[in-house]
mmCIF file of C-alpha atoms in Angstrom:
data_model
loop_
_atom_site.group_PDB
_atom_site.id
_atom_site.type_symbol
_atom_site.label_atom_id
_atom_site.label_comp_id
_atom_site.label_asym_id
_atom_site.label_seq_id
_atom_site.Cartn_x
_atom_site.Cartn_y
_atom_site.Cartn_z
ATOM 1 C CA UNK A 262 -2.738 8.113 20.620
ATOM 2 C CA UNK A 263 0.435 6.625 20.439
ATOM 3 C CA UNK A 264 1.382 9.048 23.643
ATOM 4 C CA UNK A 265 -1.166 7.482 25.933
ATOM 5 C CA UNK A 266 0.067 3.710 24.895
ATOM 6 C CA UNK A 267 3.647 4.823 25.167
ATOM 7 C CA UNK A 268 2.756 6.175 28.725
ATOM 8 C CA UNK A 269 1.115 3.224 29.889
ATOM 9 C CA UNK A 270 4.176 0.790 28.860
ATOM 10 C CA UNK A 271 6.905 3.745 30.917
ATOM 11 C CA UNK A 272 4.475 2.982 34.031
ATOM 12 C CA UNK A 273 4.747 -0.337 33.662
ATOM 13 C CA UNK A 274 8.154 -0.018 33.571
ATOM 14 C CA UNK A 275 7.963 1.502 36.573
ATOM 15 C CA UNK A 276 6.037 -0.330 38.298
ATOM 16 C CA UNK A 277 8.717 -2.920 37.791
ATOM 17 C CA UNK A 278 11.368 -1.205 39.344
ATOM 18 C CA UNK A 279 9.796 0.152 42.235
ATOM 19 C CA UNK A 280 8.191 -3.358 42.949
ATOM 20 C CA UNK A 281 9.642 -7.216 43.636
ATOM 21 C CA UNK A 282 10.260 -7.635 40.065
ATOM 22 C CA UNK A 283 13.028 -4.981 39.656
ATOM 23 C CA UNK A 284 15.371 -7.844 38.474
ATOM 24 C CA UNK A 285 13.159 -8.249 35.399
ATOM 25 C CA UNK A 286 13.137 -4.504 34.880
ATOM 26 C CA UNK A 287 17.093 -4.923 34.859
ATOM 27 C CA UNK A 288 17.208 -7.452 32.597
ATOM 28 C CA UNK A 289 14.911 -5.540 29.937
ATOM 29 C CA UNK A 290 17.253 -2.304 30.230
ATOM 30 C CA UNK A 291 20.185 -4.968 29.456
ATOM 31 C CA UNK A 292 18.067 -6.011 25.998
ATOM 32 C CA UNK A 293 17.382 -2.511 25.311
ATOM 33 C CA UNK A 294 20.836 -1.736 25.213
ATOM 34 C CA UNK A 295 21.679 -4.830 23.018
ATOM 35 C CA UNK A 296 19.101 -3.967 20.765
ATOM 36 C CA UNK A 297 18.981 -0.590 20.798
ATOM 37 C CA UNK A 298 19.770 -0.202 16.652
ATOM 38 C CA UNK A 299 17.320 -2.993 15.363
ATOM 39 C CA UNK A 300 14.548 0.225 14.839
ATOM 40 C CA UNK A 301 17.341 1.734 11.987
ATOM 41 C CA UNK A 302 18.059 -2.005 10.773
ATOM 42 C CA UNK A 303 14.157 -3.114 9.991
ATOM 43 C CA UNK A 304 12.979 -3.587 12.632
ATOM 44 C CA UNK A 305 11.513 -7.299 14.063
ATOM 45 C CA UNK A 306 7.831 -7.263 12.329
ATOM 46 C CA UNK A 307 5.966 -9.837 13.038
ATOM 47 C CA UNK A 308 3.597 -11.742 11.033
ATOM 48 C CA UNK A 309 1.189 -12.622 14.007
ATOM 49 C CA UNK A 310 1.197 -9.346 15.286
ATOM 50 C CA UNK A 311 -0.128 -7.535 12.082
ATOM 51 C CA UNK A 312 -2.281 -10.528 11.884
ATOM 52 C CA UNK A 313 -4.243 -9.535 14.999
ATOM 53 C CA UNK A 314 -8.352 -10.196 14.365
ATOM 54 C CA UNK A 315 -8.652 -6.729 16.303
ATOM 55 C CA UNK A 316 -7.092 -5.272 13.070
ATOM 56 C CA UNK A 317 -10.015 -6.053 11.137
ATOM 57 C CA UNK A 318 -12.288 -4.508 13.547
ATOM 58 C CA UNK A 319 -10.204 -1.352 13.525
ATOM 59 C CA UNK A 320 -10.201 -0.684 9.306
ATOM 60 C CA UNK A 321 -13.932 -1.620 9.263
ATOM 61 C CA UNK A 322 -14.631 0.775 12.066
ATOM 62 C CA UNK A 323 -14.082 3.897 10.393
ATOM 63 C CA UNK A 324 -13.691 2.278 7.506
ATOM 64 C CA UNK A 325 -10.348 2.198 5.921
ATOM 65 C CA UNK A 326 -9.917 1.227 2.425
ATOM 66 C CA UNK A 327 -6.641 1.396 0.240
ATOM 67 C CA UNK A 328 -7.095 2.371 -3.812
ATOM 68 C CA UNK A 329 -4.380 1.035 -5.953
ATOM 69 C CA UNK A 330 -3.782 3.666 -9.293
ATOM 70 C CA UNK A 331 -1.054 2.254 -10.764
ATOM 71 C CA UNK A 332 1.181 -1.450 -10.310
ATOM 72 C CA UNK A 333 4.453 -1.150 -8.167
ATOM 73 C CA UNK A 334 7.175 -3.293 -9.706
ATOM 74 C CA UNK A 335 8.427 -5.765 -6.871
ATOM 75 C CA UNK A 336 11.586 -5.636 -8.541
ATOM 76 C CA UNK A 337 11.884 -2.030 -7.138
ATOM 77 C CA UNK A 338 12.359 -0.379 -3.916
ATOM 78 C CA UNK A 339 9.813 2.790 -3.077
ATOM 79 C CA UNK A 340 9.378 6.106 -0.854
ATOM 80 C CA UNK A 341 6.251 6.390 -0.224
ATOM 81 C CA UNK A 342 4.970 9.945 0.682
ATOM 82 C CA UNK A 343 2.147 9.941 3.171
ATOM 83 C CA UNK A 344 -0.175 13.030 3.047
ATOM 84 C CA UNK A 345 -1.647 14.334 5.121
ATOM 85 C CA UNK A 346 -1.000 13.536 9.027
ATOM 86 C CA UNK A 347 -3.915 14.201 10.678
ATOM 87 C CA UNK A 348 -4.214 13.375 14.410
ATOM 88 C CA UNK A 349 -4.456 10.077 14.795
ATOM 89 C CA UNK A 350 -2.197 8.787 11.153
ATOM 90 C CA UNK A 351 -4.881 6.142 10.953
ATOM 91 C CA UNK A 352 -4.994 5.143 7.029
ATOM 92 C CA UNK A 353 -1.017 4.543 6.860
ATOM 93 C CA UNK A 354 -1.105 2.909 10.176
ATOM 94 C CA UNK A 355 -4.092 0.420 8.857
ATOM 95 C CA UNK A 356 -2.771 -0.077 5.281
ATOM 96 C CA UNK A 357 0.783 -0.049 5.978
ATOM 97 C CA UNK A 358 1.055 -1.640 9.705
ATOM 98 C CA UNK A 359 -1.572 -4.581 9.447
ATOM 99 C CA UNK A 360 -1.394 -7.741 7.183
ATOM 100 C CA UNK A 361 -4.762 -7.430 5.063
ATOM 101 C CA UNK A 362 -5.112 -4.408 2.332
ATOM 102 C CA UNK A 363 -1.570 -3.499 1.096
ATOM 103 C CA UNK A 364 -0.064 -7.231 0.349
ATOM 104 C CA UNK A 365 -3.032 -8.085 -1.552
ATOM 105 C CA UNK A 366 -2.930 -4.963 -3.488
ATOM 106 C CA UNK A 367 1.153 -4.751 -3.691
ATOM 107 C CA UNK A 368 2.048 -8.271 -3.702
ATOM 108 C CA UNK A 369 5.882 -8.765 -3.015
ATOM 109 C CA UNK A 370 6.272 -5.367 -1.634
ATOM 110 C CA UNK A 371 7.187 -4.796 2.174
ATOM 111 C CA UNK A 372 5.955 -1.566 3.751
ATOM 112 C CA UNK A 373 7.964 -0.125 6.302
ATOM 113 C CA UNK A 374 6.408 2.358 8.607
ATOM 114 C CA UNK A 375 8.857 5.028 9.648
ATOM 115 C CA UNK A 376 7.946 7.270 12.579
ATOM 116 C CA UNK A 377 10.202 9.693 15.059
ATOM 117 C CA UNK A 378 13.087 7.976 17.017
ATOM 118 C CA UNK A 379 11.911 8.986 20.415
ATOM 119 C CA UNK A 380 8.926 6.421 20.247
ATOM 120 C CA UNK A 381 11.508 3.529 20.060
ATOM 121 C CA UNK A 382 13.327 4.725 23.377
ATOM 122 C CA UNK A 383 9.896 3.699 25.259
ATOM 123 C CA UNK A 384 9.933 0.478 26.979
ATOM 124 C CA UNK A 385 7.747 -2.350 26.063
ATOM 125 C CA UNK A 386 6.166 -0.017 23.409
ATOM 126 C CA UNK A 387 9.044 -0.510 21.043
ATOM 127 C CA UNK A 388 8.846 -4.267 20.487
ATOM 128 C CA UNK A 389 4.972 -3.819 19.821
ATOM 129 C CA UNK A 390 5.542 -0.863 17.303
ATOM 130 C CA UNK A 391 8.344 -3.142 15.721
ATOM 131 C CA UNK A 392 6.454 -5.895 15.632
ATOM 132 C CA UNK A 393 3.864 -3.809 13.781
ATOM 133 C CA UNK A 394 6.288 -3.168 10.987
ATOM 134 C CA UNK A 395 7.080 0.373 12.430
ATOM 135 C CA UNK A 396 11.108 1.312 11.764
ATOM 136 C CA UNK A 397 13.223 4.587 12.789
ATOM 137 C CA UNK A 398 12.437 7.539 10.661
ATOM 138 C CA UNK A 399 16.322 8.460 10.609
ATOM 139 C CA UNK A 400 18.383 8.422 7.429
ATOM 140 C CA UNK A 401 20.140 5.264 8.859
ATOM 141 C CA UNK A 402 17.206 3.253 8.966
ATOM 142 C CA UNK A 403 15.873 4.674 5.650
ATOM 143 C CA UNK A 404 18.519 3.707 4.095
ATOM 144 C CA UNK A 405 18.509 0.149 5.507
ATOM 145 C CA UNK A 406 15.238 -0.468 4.041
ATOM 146 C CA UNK A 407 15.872 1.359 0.390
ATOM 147 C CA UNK A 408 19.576 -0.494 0.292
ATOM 148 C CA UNK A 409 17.757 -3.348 -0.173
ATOM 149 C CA UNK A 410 19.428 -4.978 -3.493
ATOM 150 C CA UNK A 411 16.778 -7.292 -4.888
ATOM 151 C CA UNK A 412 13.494 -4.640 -4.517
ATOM 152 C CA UNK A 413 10.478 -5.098 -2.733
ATOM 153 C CA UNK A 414 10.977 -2.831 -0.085
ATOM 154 C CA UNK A 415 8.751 0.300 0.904
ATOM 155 C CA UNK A 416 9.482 2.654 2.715
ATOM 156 C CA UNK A 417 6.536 4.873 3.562
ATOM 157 C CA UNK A 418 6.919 8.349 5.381
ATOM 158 C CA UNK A 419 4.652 10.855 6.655
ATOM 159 C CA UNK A 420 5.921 13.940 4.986
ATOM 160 C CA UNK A 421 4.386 16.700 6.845
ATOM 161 C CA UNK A 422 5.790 15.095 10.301
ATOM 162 C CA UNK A 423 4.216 16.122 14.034
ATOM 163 C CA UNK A 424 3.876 19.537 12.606
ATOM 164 C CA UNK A 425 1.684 18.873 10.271
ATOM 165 C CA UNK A 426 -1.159 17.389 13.086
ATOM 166 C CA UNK A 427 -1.231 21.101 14.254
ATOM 167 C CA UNK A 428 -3.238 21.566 11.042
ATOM 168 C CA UNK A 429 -5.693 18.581 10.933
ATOM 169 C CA UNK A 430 -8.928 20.085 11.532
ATOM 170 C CA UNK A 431 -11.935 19.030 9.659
ATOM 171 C CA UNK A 432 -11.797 20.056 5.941
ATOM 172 C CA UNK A 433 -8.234 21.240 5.879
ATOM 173 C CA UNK A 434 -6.075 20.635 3.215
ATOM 174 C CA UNK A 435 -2.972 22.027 4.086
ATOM 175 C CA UNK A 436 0.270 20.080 3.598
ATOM 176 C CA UNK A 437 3.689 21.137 5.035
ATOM 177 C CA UNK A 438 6.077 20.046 2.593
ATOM 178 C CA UNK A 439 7.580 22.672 0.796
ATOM 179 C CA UNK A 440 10.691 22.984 3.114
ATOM 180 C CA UNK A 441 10.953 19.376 3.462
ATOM 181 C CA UNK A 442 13.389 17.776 0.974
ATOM 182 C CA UNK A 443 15.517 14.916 2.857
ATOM 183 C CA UNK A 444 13.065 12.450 1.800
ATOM 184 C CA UNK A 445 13.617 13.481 -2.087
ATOM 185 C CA UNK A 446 17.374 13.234 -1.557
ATOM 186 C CA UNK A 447 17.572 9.886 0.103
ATOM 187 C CA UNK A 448 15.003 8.204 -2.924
ATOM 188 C CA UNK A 449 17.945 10.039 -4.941
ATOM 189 C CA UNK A 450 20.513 8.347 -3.365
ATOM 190 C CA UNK A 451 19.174 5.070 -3.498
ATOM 191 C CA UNK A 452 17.113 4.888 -6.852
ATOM 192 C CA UNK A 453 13.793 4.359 -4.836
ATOM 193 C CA UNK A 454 11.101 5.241 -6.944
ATOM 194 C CA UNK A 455 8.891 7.985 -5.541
ATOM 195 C CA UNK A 456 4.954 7.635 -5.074
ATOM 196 C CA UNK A 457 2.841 10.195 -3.315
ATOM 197 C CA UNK A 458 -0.023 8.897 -1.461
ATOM 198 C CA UNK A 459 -3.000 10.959 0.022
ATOM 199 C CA UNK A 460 -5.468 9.734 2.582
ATOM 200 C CA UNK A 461 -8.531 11.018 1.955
ATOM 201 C CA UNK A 462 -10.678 11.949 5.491
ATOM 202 C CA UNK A 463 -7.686 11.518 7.591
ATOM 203 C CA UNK A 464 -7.962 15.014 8.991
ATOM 204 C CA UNK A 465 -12.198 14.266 9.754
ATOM 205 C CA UNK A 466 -11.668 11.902 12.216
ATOM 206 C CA UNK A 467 -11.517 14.495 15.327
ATOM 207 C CA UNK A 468 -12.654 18.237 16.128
ATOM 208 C CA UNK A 469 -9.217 20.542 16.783
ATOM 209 C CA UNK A 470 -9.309 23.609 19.269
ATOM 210 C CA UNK A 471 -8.947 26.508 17.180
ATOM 211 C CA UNK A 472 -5.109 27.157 16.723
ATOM 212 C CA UNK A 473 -4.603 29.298 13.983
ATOM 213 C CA UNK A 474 -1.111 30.213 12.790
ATOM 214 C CA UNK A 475 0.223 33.045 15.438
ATOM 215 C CA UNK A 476 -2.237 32.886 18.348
ATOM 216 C CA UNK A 477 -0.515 32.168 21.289
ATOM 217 C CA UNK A 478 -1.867 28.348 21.562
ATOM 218 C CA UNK A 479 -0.576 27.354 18.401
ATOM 219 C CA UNK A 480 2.600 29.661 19.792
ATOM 220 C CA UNK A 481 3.036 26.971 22.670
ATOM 221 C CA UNK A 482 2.230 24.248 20.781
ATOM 222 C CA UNK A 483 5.471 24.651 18.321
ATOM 223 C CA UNK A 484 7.818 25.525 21.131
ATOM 224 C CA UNK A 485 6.512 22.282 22.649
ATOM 225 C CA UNK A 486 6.828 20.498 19.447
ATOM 226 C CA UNK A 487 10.432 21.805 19.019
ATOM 227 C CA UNK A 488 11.435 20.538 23.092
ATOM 228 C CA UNK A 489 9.329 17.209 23.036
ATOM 229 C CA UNK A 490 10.141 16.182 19.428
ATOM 230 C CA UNK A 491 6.653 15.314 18.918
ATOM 231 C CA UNK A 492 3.009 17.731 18.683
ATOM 232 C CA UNK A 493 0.597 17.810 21.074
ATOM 233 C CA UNK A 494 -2.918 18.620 19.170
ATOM 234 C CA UNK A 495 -5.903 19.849 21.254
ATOM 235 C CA UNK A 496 -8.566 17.543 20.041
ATOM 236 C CA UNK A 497 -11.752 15.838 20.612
ATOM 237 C CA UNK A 498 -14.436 13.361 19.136
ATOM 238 C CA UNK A 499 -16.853 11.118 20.493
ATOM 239 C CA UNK A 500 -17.427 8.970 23.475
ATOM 240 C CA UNK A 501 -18.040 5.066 24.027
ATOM 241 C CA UNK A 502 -22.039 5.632 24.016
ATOM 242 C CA UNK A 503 -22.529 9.387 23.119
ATOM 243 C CA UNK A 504 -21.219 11.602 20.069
ATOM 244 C CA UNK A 505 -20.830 15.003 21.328
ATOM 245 C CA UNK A 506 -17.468 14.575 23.563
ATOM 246 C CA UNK A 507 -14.799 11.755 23.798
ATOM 247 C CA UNK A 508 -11.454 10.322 22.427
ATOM 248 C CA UNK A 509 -12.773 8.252 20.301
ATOM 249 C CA UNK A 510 -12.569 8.947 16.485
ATOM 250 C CA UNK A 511 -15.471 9.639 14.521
ATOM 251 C CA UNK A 512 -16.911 6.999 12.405
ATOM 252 C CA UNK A 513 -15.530 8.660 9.206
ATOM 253 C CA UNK A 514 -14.094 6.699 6.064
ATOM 254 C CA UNK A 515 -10.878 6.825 5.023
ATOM 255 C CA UNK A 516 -9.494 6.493 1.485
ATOM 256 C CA UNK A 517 -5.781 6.473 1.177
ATOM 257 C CA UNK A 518 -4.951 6.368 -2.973
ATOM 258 C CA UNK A 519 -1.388 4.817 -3.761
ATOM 259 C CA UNK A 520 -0.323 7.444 -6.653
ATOM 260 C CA UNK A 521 1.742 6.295 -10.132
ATOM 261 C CA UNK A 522 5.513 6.171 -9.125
ATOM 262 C CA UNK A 523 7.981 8.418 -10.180
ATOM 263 C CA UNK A 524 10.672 6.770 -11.578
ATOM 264 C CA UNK A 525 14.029 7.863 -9.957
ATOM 265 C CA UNK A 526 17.669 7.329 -11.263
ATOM 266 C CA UNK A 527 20.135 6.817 -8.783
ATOM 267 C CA UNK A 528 22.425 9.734 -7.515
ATOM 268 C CA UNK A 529 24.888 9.155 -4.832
ATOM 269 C CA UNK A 530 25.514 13.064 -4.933
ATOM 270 C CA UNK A 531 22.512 15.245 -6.099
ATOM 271 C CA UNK A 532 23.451 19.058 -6.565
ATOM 272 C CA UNK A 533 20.871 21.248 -4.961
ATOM 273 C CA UNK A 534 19.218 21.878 -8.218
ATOM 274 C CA UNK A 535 18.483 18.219 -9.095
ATOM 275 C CA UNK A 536 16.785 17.571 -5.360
ATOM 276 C CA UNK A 537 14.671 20.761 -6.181
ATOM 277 C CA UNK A 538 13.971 19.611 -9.643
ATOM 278 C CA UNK A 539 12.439 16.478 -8.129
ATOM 279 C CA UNK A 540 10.788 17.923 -5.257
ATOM 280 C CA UNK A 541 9.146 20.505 -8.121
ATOM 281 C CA UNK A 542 8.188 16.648 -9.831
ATOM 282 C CA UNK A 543 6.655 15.040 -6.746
ATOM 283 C CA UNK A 544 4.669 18.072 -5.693
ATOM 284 C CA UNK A 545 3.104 17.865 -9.392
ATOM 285 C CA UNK A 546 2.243 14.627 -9.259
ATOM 286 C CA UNK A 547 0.947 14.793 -5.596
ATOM 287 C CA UNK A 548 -1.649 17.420 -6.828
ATOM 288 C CA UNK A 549 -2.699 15.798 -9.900
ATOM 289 C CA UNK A 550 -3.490 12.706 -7.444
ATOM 290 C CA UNK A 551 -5.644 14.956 -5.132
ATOM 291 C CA UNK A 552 -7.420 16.651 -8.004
ATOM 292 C CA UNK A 553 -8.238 13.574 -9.892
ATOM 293 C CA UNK A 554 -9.559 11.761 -7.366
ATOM 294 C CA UNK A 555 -10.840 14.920 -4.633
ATOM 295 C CA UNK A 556 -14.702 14.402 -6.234
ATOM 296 C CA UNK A 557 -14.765 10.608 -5.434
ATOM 297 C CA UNK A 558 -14.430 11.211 -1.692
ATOM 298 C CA UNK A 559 -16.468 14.416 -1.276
ATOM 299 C CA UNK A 560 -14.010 17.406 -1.921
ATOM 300 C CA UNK A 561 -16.090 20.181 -3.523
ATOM 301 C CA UNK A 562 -14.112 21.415 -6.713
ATOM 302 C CA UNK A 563 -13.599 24.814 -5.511
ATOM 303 C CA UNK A 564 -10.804 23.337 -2.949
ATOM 304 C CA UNK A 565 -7.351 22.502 -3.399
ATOM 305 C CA UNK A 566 -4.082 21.289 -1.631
ATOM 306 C CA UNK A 567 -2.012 24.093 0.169
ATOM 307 C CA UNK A 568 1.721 23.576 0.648
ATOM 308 C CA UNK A 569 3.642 25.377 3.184
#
């Protein structure tokens, strides 16, 4: 999804340069290079922009609804783990990147969106994703949001990354997370206070081509993955005025439950052992979250989280 916008804004781009308005194409590359480290410095949100009416009409399409388990103290910062991926990331994108479910649950709280670099070297596309509340997903701009000295910062990251989309087929549950500890070290080395959040029906919105672990699509797909920095999933829903083929996501709510935090102490330099202590922690509480809450949203009991 955010491939085919990004695409659009480089042709644009383009179009610019090859046409009578190169000058203004010149100018924007001189701004880019000004600006280039405002994605690892917060970013430029903008109220308006998350304020968009179209906003509305894209939570109450599929719909999306955010369930609050626990208060977050304003007076802290967070790391919020987002589970799973799925295709299209549509529950953090609506709770996190609009102005309507997560203020009014989380009042004084800031989310902060982070996604991979490489989306914020895309012209035009950056200022919108900014605008959005979207920041870097590097340890620089991490830490700009968690350094934050009074609280009320939160930082939210999808845990499982691009790799993770390769799994989102309908009724999966598989998380890849069990080799992925930066984002426990860095809530170490700030004091943010961990909270695991799972998005129920996130991986239901689309139909994935078969790509099971080993076959030689799912083969190309990681080498791709590893070259491009981001996956490309195989995928397909419905259309504009038929349901059996399309790009459009099915009509298929989503429930993304904000977890109890886990309170963290800070540790300028955790030993191996304390990061895999925590990690241990957070994968505890992450389960507990999808088991107490997997009936409410249709999960038959039999089923349970996979980490990889």
């Amino acid at each position: 999804f955010l491939s085919l916008v990004a695409e659009f804004c480089w042709g644009f781009f383009v179009i610019l340069i090859l046409g009578n308005f190169w000058f203004l194409a010149v100018l924007y590359l001189v701004w880019l290079y000004l600006d280039w480290e405002t994605p690892c410095a917060g970013g430029r949100r903008s109220q308006w922009t998350r304020g968009w009416t179209v906003w509305k009409y894209f939570r109450e399409y599929f719909p999306i609804h955010l369930i609050k388990t626990s208060e977050l103290n304003p007076n802290h910062n967070y790391l919020l783990g987002f589970h799973p991926h799925g295709v299209l990331v549509a529950g953090a994108f609506g709770n996190f990147c609009t102005d309507s479910t997560f203020k009014n649950l989380f009042p004084g709280l800031t989310p902060y969106l982070h996604i991979m670099p490489i989306w914020f070297g895309c012209p035009f596309f950056r200022e919108y994703i900014m605008s959005a509340g979207m920041v870097s997903a590097s340890k620089k701009s991490v830490s700009y949001v968690l350094n934050n000295e009074g609280g009320g910062h939160a930082s939210v990251i999808v845990i499982g990354g691009a790799e993770e989309s390769l799994n989102a087929h309908p009724g999966s549950l598989t998380l890849n997370i069990l080799k992925r500890k930066g984002f426990i070290k860095m809530a170490l080395k700030h004091g943010a206070h961990l909270v695991p959040v799972f998005s129920f029906g996130e991986n239901e919105l689309f139909k994935q081509v078969a790509n099971p672990k080993g076959s030689r699509l799912r083969n190309v797909q990681e080498k791709l993955q590893k070259i491009l920095g981001f996956a490309l999933p195989l995928f397909h829903a419905r259309g504009v005025f038929q349901y059996s083929f399309g790009l459009i996501p099915y009509r298929q709510p989503i429930h993304t439950v904000v977890g109890s935090p886990i309170p963290v102490k800070q540790n300028l330099n955790p030993t191996t052992e304390e990061i895999d202590q925590l990690h241990a922690l957070y994968l505890q509480k992450l389960k507990k979250l999808f088991e107490e809450h997997k009936s409410n949203y249709g999960i038959p009991e039999h089923k349970s989280l996979i980490f990889e």
